[in-house]
Coordinates of N, CA and C in Angstrom, one line a residue:
Chain A
E9 N 105.5 106.9 77.0 CA 104.8 105.7 77.3 C 103.3 105.8 77.1
A10 N 102.8 104.8 76.4 CA 101.3 104.8 76.1 C 100.6 104.5 77.5
Q11 N 99.7 105.4 77.8 CA 99.0 105.1 79.1 C 97.7 105.9 79.2
V12 N 96.9 105.3 80.1 CA 95.6 106.0 80.5 C 95.8 106.4 82.0
T13 N 95.6 107.7 82.2 CA 95.9 108.2 83.6 C 94.6 108.7 84.2
Q14 N 94.4 108.2 85.4 CA 93.3 108.6 86.2 C 93.7 109.4 87.5
N15 N 92.9 110.3 87.8 CA 93.1 111.1 89.1 C 91.8 111.5 89.7
P16 N 91.6 111.4 91.0 CA 92.6 110.9 92.0 C 92.6 109.3 92.0
R17 N 93.7 108.8 92.5 CA 93.7 107.3 92.6 C 92.9 106.8 93.9
Y18 N 92.9 107.7 94.9 CA 92.1 107.3 96.1 C 91.4 108.6 96.5
L19 N 90.2 108.4 97.0 CA 89.4 109.6 97.4 C 88.4 109.1 98.4
I20 N 88.3 109.8 99.6 CA 87.2 109.6 100.5 C 86.4 110.9 100.6
T21 N 85.2 110.9 100.4 CA 84.3 112.0 100.3 C 83.0 111.8 101.1
V22 N 82.2 112.8 101.2 CA 80.9 112.7 101.9 C 79.8 112.7 100.9
T23 N 78.7 112.2 101.4 CA 77.4 112.2 100.6 C 77.1 113.6 100.1
G24 N 76.8 113.8 98.8 CA 76.3 115.0 98.3 C 77.4 116.0 97.8
K25 N 78.7 115.7 98.1 CA 79.7 116.7 97.7 C 80.2 116.3 96.3
K26 N 79.9 117.1 95.3 CA 80.3 116.9 93.9 C 81.7 116.6 93.7
L27 N 82.0 115.6 92.9 CA 83.4 115.3 92.6 C 83.6 114.9 91.1
T28 N 84.8 115.0 90.7 CA 85.1 114.6 89.3 C 86.4 113.7 89.3
V29 N 86.3 112.6 88.6 CA 87.4 111.8 88.4 C 87.9 112.0 87.0
T30 N 89.1 112.4 86.9 CA 89.6 112.7 85.5 C 90.3 111.5 84.9
C31 N 90.2 111.5 83.6 CA 90.8 110.4 82.8 C 91.4 111.0 81.5
S32 N 92.7 110.7 81.3 CA 93.4 111.2 80.1 C 94.2 110.1 79.5
Q33 N 94.2 110.0 78.2 CA 95.0 109.1 77.4 C 95.8 109.8 76.4
N34 N 97.0 109.2 76.2 CA 98.0 109.8 75.3 C 98.2 109.0 74.0
M35 N 97.2 108.2 73.6 CA 97.3 107.3 72.5 C 96.5 107.8 71.3
N36 N 95.9 108.9 71.4 CA 95.0 109.5 70.3 C 93.8 108.5 70.0
H37 N 93.3 107.8 71.0 CA 92.2 106.9 70.9 C 90.9 107.6 70.7
E38 N 90.1 107.1 69.8 CA 88.8 107.6 69.6 C 87.8 107.2 70.8
Y39 N 87.9 106.0 71.2 CA 86.9 105.4 72.1 C 87.4 105.5 73.5
M40 N 86.6 105.9 74.4 CA 86.9 105.9 75.9 C 85.7 105.4 76.6
S41 N 85.9 104.9 77.8 CA 84.8 104.3 78.6 C 85.2 104.3 80.1
W42 N 84.1 104.3 80.9 CA 84.3 104.2 82.3 C 83.6 102.9 82.8
Y43 N 84.3 102.2 83.8 CA 83.7 101.0 84.4 C 83.8 101.2 85.9
R44 N 83.0 100.5 86.6 CA 83.1 100.3 88.0 C 83.2 98.9 88.4
Q45 N 84.0 98.6 89.4 CA 84.2 97.2 89.9 C 83.8 97.0 91.3
D46 N 82.9 96.1 91.6 CA 82.4 95.8 92.9 C 82.5 94.4 93.2
P47 N 82.8 94.0 94.4 CA 83.0 92.6 94.8 C 81.7 91.8 94.4
G48 N 81.9 90.7 93.7 CA 80.8 89.8 93.3 C 80.0 90.3 92.1
L49 N 80.3 91.5 91.6 CA 79.6 92.0 90.5 C 80.4 92.2 89.2
G50 N 81.7 92.0 89.3 CA 82.6 92.2 88.2 C 82.7 93.6 87.8
L51 N 83.2 93.8 86.6 CA 83.3 95.2 86.0 C 82.0 95.5 85.2
R52 N 81.5 96.7 85.5 CA 80.2 97.1 84.8 C 80.5 98.4 84.2
Q53 N 80.0 98.6 82.9 CA 80.3 99.8 82.2 C 79.3 100.9 82.6
I54 N 79.8 102.1 82.8 CA 79.0 103.2 83.2 C 78.6 104.1 82.0
Y55 N 79.6 104.6 81.3 CA 79.4 105.4 80.1 C 80.5 105.1 79.1
Y56 N 80.3 105.4 77.9 CA 81.3 105.3 76.9 C 81.2 106.4 75.9
S57 N 82.3 106.7 75.2 CA 82.3 107.7 74.2 C 83.0 107.2 72.9
M58 N 82.3 107.3 71.8 CA 82.9 106.8 70.5 C 83.9 107.9 69.9
N59 N 83.7 109.1 70.3 CA 84.6 110.2 69.8 C 84.2 111.5 70.5
V60 N 84.8 112.6 70.1 CA 84.6 113.9 70.8 C 83.1 114.2 70.6
E61 N 82.5 114.7 71.7 CA 81.1 115.1 71.7 C 80.1 114.0 71.5
V62 N 80.5 112.7 71.5 CA 79.6 111.6 71.4 C 79.8 110.7 72.6
T63 N 78.7 110.7 73.4 CA 78.7 109.8 74.6 C 77.4 109.0 74.7
D64 N 77.5 107.9 75.4 CA 76.3 107.0 75.5 C 76.4 106.3 76.8
K65 N 75.2 105.9 77.3 CA 75.1 105.2 78.5 C 75.6 103.7 78.4
G66 N 76.2 103.2 79.4 CA 76.5 101.8 79.5 C 75.5 101.1 80.3
D67 N 75.9 100.2 81.2 CA 75.0 99.3 81.9 C 74.5 100.0 83.2
V68 N 75.3 100.8 83.8 CA 74.9 101.4 85.1 C 75.2 102.9 85.1
P69 N 74.5 103.7 84.3 CA 74.8 105.1 84.2 C 74.2 106.0 85.3
E70 N 73.2 105.5 86.1 CA 72.5 106.3 87.1 C 73.5 107.0 88.1
G71 N 73.3 108.3 88.3 CA 74.1 109.0 89.3 C 75.5 109.5 88.7
Y72 N 75.7 109.3 87.5 CA 77.0 109.7 86.8 C 76.7 110.6 85.6
K73 N 77.7 111.5 85.3 CA 77.7 112.2 84.1 C 79.1 112.1 83.5
V74 N 79.2 112.3 82.2 CA 80.5 112.4 81.5 C 80.4 113.5 80.5
S75 N 81.6 113.9 80.0 CA 81.7 114.8 78.9 C 82.9 114.4 78.1
R76 N 82.9 114.8 76.8 CA 84.1 114.5 75.9 C 84.3 115.7 75.1
K77 N 84.9 116.7 75.6 CA 85.1 117.9 74.9 C 86.4 117.9 74.1
E78 N 87.3 117.0 74.6 CA 88.6 116.9 73.9 C 88.8 115.4 73.7
K79 N 89.6 115.0 72.7 CA 89.8 113.6 72.4 C 90.5 112.9 73.5
R80 N 91.4 113.5 74.2 CA 92.3 112.8 75.2 C 91.6 112.7 76.6
N81 N 90.6 113.5 76.8 CA 90.0 113.5 78.2 C 88.6 113.0 78.3
F82 N 88.3 112.3 79.3 CA 86.9 111.8 79.5 C 86.6 111.8 81.0
P83 N 86.3 112.9 81.6 CA 86.0 113.0 83.0 C 84.7 112.3 83.4
L84 N 84.7 111.7 84.6 CA 83.5 111.1 85.2 C 83.1 112.0 86.3
I85 N 81.8 112.5 86.3 CA 81.3 113.4 87.2 C 80.2 112.8 88.1
L86 N 80.4 112.9 89.4 CA 79.4 112.5 90.4 C 78.8 113.8 91.0
E87 N 77.6 114.2 90.5 CA 77.1 115.4 91.0 C 76.7 115.4 92.4
S88 N 76.1 114.3 92.9 CA 75.7 114.2 94.3 C 76.0 112.8 94.7
P89 N 77.3 112.5 95.1 CA 77.7 111.1 95.4 C 76.9 110.5 96.6
S90 N 76.6 109.2 96.5 CA 76.0 108.5 97.5 C 76.8 107.3 97.9
P91 N 76.6 106.7 99.1 CA 77.4 105.6 99.5 C 77.4 104.4 98.6
N92 N 76.3 104.2 97.8 CA 76.3 103.1 96.9 C 77.2 103.3 95.7
Q93 N 77.8 104.5 95.6 CA 78.8 104.7 94.5 C 80.2 104.5 95.0
T94 N 80.4 104.0 96.2 CA 81.7 103.6 96.7 C 82.1 102.4 95.9
S95 N 83.2 102.5 95.2 CA 83.6 101.5 94.3 C 85.0 101.8 93.8
L96 N 85.5 100.8 93.0 CA 86.8 101.0 92.3 C 86.4 101.3 90.8
Y97 N 86.9 102.4 90.3 CA 86.6 102.9 89.0 C 87.7 102.8 88.0
F98 N 87.4 102.4 86.8 CA 88.5 102.3 85.8 C 88.0 103.0 84.5
C99 N 89.0 103.7 84.0 CA 88.8 104.4 82.7 C 89.5 103.5 81.7
A100 N 89.0 103.4 80.4 CA 89.7 102.6 79.4 C 89.6 103.3 78.1
S101 N 90.5 103.0 77.2 CA 90.4 103.6 75.8 C 90.9 102.6 74.8
R102 N 90.5 102.8 73.6 CA 91.0 102.0 72.4 C 90.8 102.8 71.2
T103 N 91.3 102.3 70.1 CA 91.2 102.9 68.8 C 89.7 102.8 68.3
A104 N 89.4 103.3 67.2 CA 88.1 103.2 66.6 C 87.7 101.8 66.2
S105 N 88.7 100.9 66.0 CA 88.4 99.6 65.6 C 87.6 98.8 66.7
P106 N 86.4 98.3 66.4 CA 85.7 97.6 67.4 C 86.3 96.3 68.0
T107 N 87.3 95.8 67.3 CA 88.1 94.6 67.8 C 89.3 95.0 68.5
G108 N 89.6 96.3 68.6 CA 90.8 96.7 69.3 C 90.9 96.4 70.8
E109 N 92.0 96.3 71.3 CA 92.2 96.0 72.7 C 91.9 97.3 73.5
L110 N 91.3 97.1 74.7 CA 91.1 98.2 75.6 C 92.3 98.4 76.5
F111 N 92.7 99.6 76.7 CA 93.8 99.9 77.6 C 93.1 100.6 78.8
F112 N 93.4 100.0 80.0 CA 92.8 100.5 81.2 C 93.8 101.3 82.0
G113 N 93.2 102.3 82.7 CA 93.9 103.0 83.7 C 94.2 102.2 85.0
E114 N 94.9 102.8 85.9 CA 95.2 102.0 87.1 C 94.1 102.0 88.2
G115 N 93.1 102.7 87.9 CA 91.9 102.7 88.8 C 91.9 103.8 89.8
S116 N 90.7 104.2 90.2 CA 90.4 105.2 91.3 C 89.5 104.6 92.3
R117 N 90.0 104.5 93.5 CA 89.2 103.9 94.6 C 88.5 105.0 95.3
L118 N 87.1 105.0 95.2 CA 86.3 106.1 95.8 C 85.5 105.5 96.9
T119 N 85.5 106.3 98.0 CA 84.7 105.9 99.2 C 83.8 107.1 99.5
V120 N 82.5 106.9 99.6 CA 81.5 107.9 99.9 C 80.9 107.6 101.2
L121 N 81.1 108.5 102.2 CA 80.6 108.3 103.6 C 79.2 108.9 103.8
Chain B
D24 N 75.8 89.4 73.9 CA 77.1 88.7 73.8 C 76.9 87.4 74.6
A25 N 77.6 86.3 74.0 CA 77.5 85.0 74.7 C 78.1 85.0 76.1
K26 N 77.6 84.2 76.9 CA 78.2 84.1 78.3 C 79.3 83.1 78.3
T27 N 80.2 83.2 79.2 CA 81.3 82.3 79.4 C 81.3 81.6 80.7
T28 N 82.0 80.5 80.8 CA 82.1 79.7 82.0 C 83.6 79.4 82.2
Q29 N 84.1 79.7 83.4 CA 85.5 79.5 83.7 C 85.6 78.9 85.1
P30 N 86.6 78.0 85.3 CA 86.8 77.5 86.7 C 87.2 78.7 87.6
P31 N 86.7 78.7 88.8 CA 87.0 79.8 89.7 C 88.5 80.0 90.1
S32 N 89.2 78.9 90.1 CA 90.6 79.0 90.5 C 91.4 77.8 89.9
M33 N 92.7 78.1 89.8 CA 93.7 77.1 89.3 C 95.0 77.4 89.9
D34 N 95.8 76.3 90.1 CA 97.2 76.5 90.5 C 98.1 76.0 89.4
C35 N 99.3 76.6 89.3 CA 100.3 76.2 88.4 C 101.7 76.4 89.0
A36 N 102.6 75.5 88.7 CA 103.9 75.6 89.1 C 104.7 76.5 88.3
E37 N 105.6 77.3 88.9 CA 106.4 78.3 88.2 C 107.2 77.6 87.2
G38 N 107.3 78.1 85.9 CA 108.0 77.5 84.9 C 107.3 76.6 84.0
R39 N 106.1 76.1 84.5 CA 105.3 75.2 83.7 C 104.3 76.0 82.9
A40 N 103.7 75.3 82.0 CA 102.6 76.0 81.2 C 101.3 76.0 82.0
A41 N 100.7 77.1 81.9 CA 99.3 77.3 82.5 C 98.3 77.2 81.4
N42 N 97.3 76.3 81.6 CA 96.3 76.2 80.6 C 94.9 76.6 81.2
L43 N 94.4 77.7 80.8 CA 93.2 78.2 81.4 C 92.0 77.9 80.4
P44 N 91.0 77.1 80.8 CA 89.9 76.8 79.9 C 88.8 77.8 80.0
C45 N 88.0 77.9 78.9 CA 86.8 78.8 78.9 C 85.8 78.1 78.0
N46 N 84.6 78.0 78.6 CA 83.5 77.5 77.8 C 82.6 78.6 77.3
H47 N 82.3 78.6 76.0 CA 81.4 79.6 75.5 C 80.5 79.0 74.4
S48 N 79.7 78.0 74.9 CA 78.9 77.2 74.0 C 77.8 77.9 73.2
T49 N 77.5 79.1 73.6 CA 76.4 79.8 72.9 C 77.0 80.9 71.9
I50 N 78.3 80.8 71.7 CA 78.9 81.8 70.9 C 78.4 81.8 69.5
S51 N 78.2 83.0 68.9 CA 77.7 83.1 67.5 C 78.9 83.5 66.6
G52 N 78.5 83.5 65.3 CA 79.6 83.6 64.3 C 80.3 84.9 64.3
N53 N 79.7 86.0 64.7 CA 80.4 87.3 64.7 C 81.1 87.7 66.0
E54 N 81.1 86.7 66.9 CA 81.7 87.0 68.3 C 83.1 86.6 68.4
Y55 N 83.9 87.4 69.0 CA 85.3 87.2 69.2 C 85.5 86.7 70.6
V56 N 86.6 86.0 70.9 CA 87.0 85.6 72.2 C 88.1 86.5 72.6
Y57 N 88.0 87.1 73.8 CA 89.0 88.0 74.3 C 89.5 87.4 75.7
W58 N 90.8 87.6 76.0 CA 91.3 87.3 77.3 C 91.9 88.6 77.9
Y59 N 91.6 88.9 79.1 CA 92.2 89.9 79.9 C 92.6 89.3 81.2
R60 N 93.5 90.0 81.9 CA 93.8 89.6 83.2 C 93.9 90.8 84.1
Q61 N 93.7 90.6 85.4 CA 93.8 91.7 86.4 C 94.6 91.2 87.6
I62 N 95.7 91.9 87.8 CA 96.6 91.6 88.8 C 96.2 92.4 90.0
H63 N 95.9 91.8 91.1 CA 95.4 92.4 92.3 C 94.3 93.4 91.9
S64 N 94.3 94.6 92.3 CA 93.2 95.6 91.9 C 93.7 96.6 90.9
Q65 N 94.7 96.2 90.1 CA 95.1 97.0 89.0 C 94.2 97.0 87.8
G66 N 94.3 97.9 86.9 CA 93.5 97.9 85.7 C 93.7 96.6 84.9
P67 N 92.6 96.1 84.4 CA 92.7 94.9 83.5 C 93.7 95.1 82.4
Q68 N 94.4 94.0 82.0 CA 95.4 94.1 81.0 C 95.0 93.1 79.9
Y69 N 95.0 93.6 78.6 CA 94.6 92.8 77.5 C 95.7 91.8 77.3
I70 N 95.3 90.5 76.9 CA 96.3 89.5 76.7 C 96.2 89.1 75.2
I71 N 95.1 88.7 74.7 CA 95.0 88.2 73.3 C 93.5 88.1 72.9
H72 N 93.2 88.0 71.6 CA 91.9 87.7 71.2 C 91.9 87.0 69.9
G73 N 90.8 86.3 69.5 CA 90.7 85.6 68.3 C 89.3 85.3 67.9
L74 N 89.1 85.0 66.6 CA 87.8 84.7 66.1 C 87.6 83.2 65.9
K75 N 88.4 82.6 65.1 CA 88.3 81.1 65.0 C 89.6 80.4 64.8
N76 N 90.6 81.2 64.4 CA 92.0 80.6 64.3 C 92.7 80.7 65.6
N77 N 93.6 79.8 65.8 CA 94.5 79.9 67.0 C 95.4 81.1 66.8
E78 N 95.7 81.8 67.9 CA 96.5 83.0 67.9 C 97.6 82.9 68.9
T79 N 98.7 83.6 68.6 CA 99.8 83.6 69.5 C 100.4 85.0 69.5
N80 N 100.8 85.5 70.7 CA 101.6 86.7 70.8 C 102.7 86.5 71.8
E81 N 103.3 87.6 72.2 CA 104.5 87.5 73.1 C 104.0 87.1 74.5
M82 N 102.8 87.2 74.8 CA 102.3 86.9 76.2 C 101.7 85.5 76.3
A83 N 101.0 85.0 75.2 CA 100.2 83.8 75.4 C 99.8 83.3 74.0
S84 N 99.2 82.1 74.1 CA 98.6 81.5 72.9 C 97.1 81.2 73.2
L85 N 96.3 81.4 72.2 CA 94.9 81.1 72.3 C 94.5 80.0 71.4
I86 N 93.9 78.9 72.0 CA 93.5 77.8 71.2 C 92.0 77.8 71.2
I87 N 91.3 77.9 70.0 CA 89.9 77.9 69.9 C 89.5 76.6 69.2
T88 N 88.5 75.8 69.8 CA 88.1 74.6 69.2 C 87.4 74.8 67.9
E89 N 87.4 73.8 67.1 CA 86.8 73.9 65.7 C 85.4 74.4 65.8
D90 N 84.6 73.9 66.7 CA 83.2 74.4 66.8 C 83.0 75.7 67.6
R91 N 84.2 76.2 68.0 CA 84.2 77.5 68.7 C 83.5 77.6 70.0
K92 N 83.1 76.4 70.6 CA 82.3 76.4 71.8 C 83.2 76.5 73.1
S93 N 84.5 76.4 72.9 CA 85.4 76.5 74.0 C 86.8 77.0 73.5
S94 N 87.5 77.5 74.5 CA 88.9 77.9 74.1 C 89.8 77.7 75.3
T95 N 91.1 77.8 75.1 CA 92.1 77.6 76.1 C 93.2 78.7 76.0
L96 N 93.4 79.4 77.0 CA 94.5 80.3 77.1 C 95.7 79.6 77.6
I97 N 96.9 79.7 76.9 CA 98.1 79.0 77.4 C 99.2 80.1 77.7
L98 N 99.6 80.1 78.9 CA 100.8 80.8 79.3 C 102.0 79.8 79.3
P99 N 102.9 79.9 78.3 CA 103.8 78.8 78.1 C 104.8 78.5 79.3
H100 N 105.2 79.6 79.9 CA 106.2 79.4 81.0 C 105.7 80.3 82.2
A101 N 104.8 79.9 83.0 CA 104.2 80.8 84.0 C 105.3 81.2 85.0
T102 N 105.2 82.5 85.4 CA 106.1 83.1 86.4 C 105.2 83.5 87.6
L103 N 105.8 83.9 88.7 CA 105.0 84.4 89.8 C 104.2 85.6 89.5
R104 N 104.8 86.4 88.5 CA 104.1 87.6 88.2 C 102.8 87.4 87.3
D105 N 102.6 86.1 86.9 CA 101.4 85.8 86.2 C 100.2 85.5 87.1
T106 N 100.5 85.5 88.4 CA 99.4 85.3 89.4 C 98.4 86.4 89.2
A107 N 97.2 86.1 88.9 CA 96.2 87.1 88.6 C 94.8 86.5 88.4
V108 N 93.8 87.3 88.2 CA 92.5 86.8 87.8 C 92.4 86.9 86.2
Y109 N 92.1 85.8 85.6 CA 92.0 85.8 84.1 C 90.6 85.8 83.7
Y110 N 90.2 86.7 82.8 CA 88.9 86.8 82.3 C 88.8 86.4 80.8
C111 N 87.8 85.5 80.5 CA 87.5 85.1 79.2 C 86.2 85.9 78.8
I112 N 86.2 86.6 77.7 CA 85.1 87.4 77.3 C 84.8 87.2 75.9
V113 N 83.5 87.1 75.6 CA 83.0 87.0 74.3 C 82.2 88.2 73.9
R114 N 82.6 88.8 72.8 CA 81.8 90.0 72.4 C 81.7 90.1 70.9
S115 N 80.6 90.7 70.5 CA 80.3 90.8 69.0 C 81.1 91.9 68.4
Y116 N 81.5 91.6 67.2 CA 82.2 92.7 66.4 C 81.3 93.9 66.2
Y117 N 80.0 93.7 66.3 CA 79.0 94.8 66.1 C 78.6 95.5 67.4
N118 N 79.3 95.1 68.5 CA 79.0 95.7 69.7 C 79.9 97.0 69.8
A119 N 79.4 98.0 69.2 CA 80.2 99.2 69.1 C 80.5 99.9 70.4
G120 N 79.6 99.7 71.3 CA 79.7 100.2 72.7 C 80.8 99.5 73.5
N121 N 81.3 98.4 73.0 CA 82.4 97.7 73.6 C 82.1 97.4 75.0
M122 N 80.9 97.0 75.4 CA 80.6 96.7 76.8 C 81.1 95.3 77.1
L123 N 82.4 95.3 77.4 CA 83.0 94.0 77.8 C 82.3 93.5 79.1
T124 N 81.8 92.3 79.1 CA 81.2 91.7 80.3 C 82.2 90.8 81.0
F125 N 82.7 91.3 82.1 CA 83.7 90.6 82.9 C 82.9 89.7 83.9
G126 N 83.0 88.4 83.7 CA 82.4 87.5 84.7 C 83.3 87.3 85.9
G127 N 83.2 86.1 86.5 CA 84.0 85.9 87.7 C 85.5 85.6 87.4
G128 N 85.8 85.1 86.2 CA 87.2 84.8 85.9 C 87.8 83.6 86.6
T129 N 89.0 83.3 86.3 CA 89.8 82.3 86.9 C 90.9 82.9 87.7
R130 N 91.0 82.6 89.0 CA 92.1 83.1 89.8 C 93.2 82.1 89.7
L131 N 94.3 82.5 88.9 CA 95.4 81.7 88.7 C 96.5 82.0 89.8
M132 N 96.9 81.0 90.5 CA 98.0 81.1 91.5 C 99.2 80.3 90.9
V133 N 100.3 81.1 90.7 CA 101.5 80.4 90.3 C 102.4 80.3 91.5
K134 N 102.8 79.0 91.7 CA 103.5 78.7 93.0 C 105.0 78.3 92.6
P135 N 105.9 78.7 93.6 CA 107.3 78.4 93.3 C 107.6 76.9 93.3

């Protein structure tokens, strides 16, 4: 089954404790992206990657890092999480075609205390 | 990318067609209209997209006006499982970063 898998789905952590949210897709997609969703603000793009070793900032990249060492994986790294990073995070992927549909993961709900 | 305007909420009776409008009066020639939906807090799900012609797939139909300033998503026979927030998004073909801008969307409630 074609899917985008995120882990963990739920996480409560404390300020400053580094964490990584993993994202993996099994569709051989070139493009991958991270979004966060907050009440009243909709979905906002954090980072995206057009292909392996190619990443770029989205709308709200501050406080986040990403890497794309393999085509299927696109982890989101929070080096020093803060409470304002409490949010619902989504990973998405698509083919190289700019008109292609985005496939989203099921989301990772992160709480930073 | 052009902005979109959608009604915040709509109701529809189960089994009837749901017609969700979207206004995108500032759309430009290279911008596509996309529709996604989000059921509760699940990941958004792609529904359909189009440039200027009407489009249909197994989920829905997309009707785009001739001047492309508005469009309508049609769910022909709405079921309870279609209750969700529906997002109309306009984005340029040249937006390689694919930064989909999800606005407030329309919360569709399908009632028995």
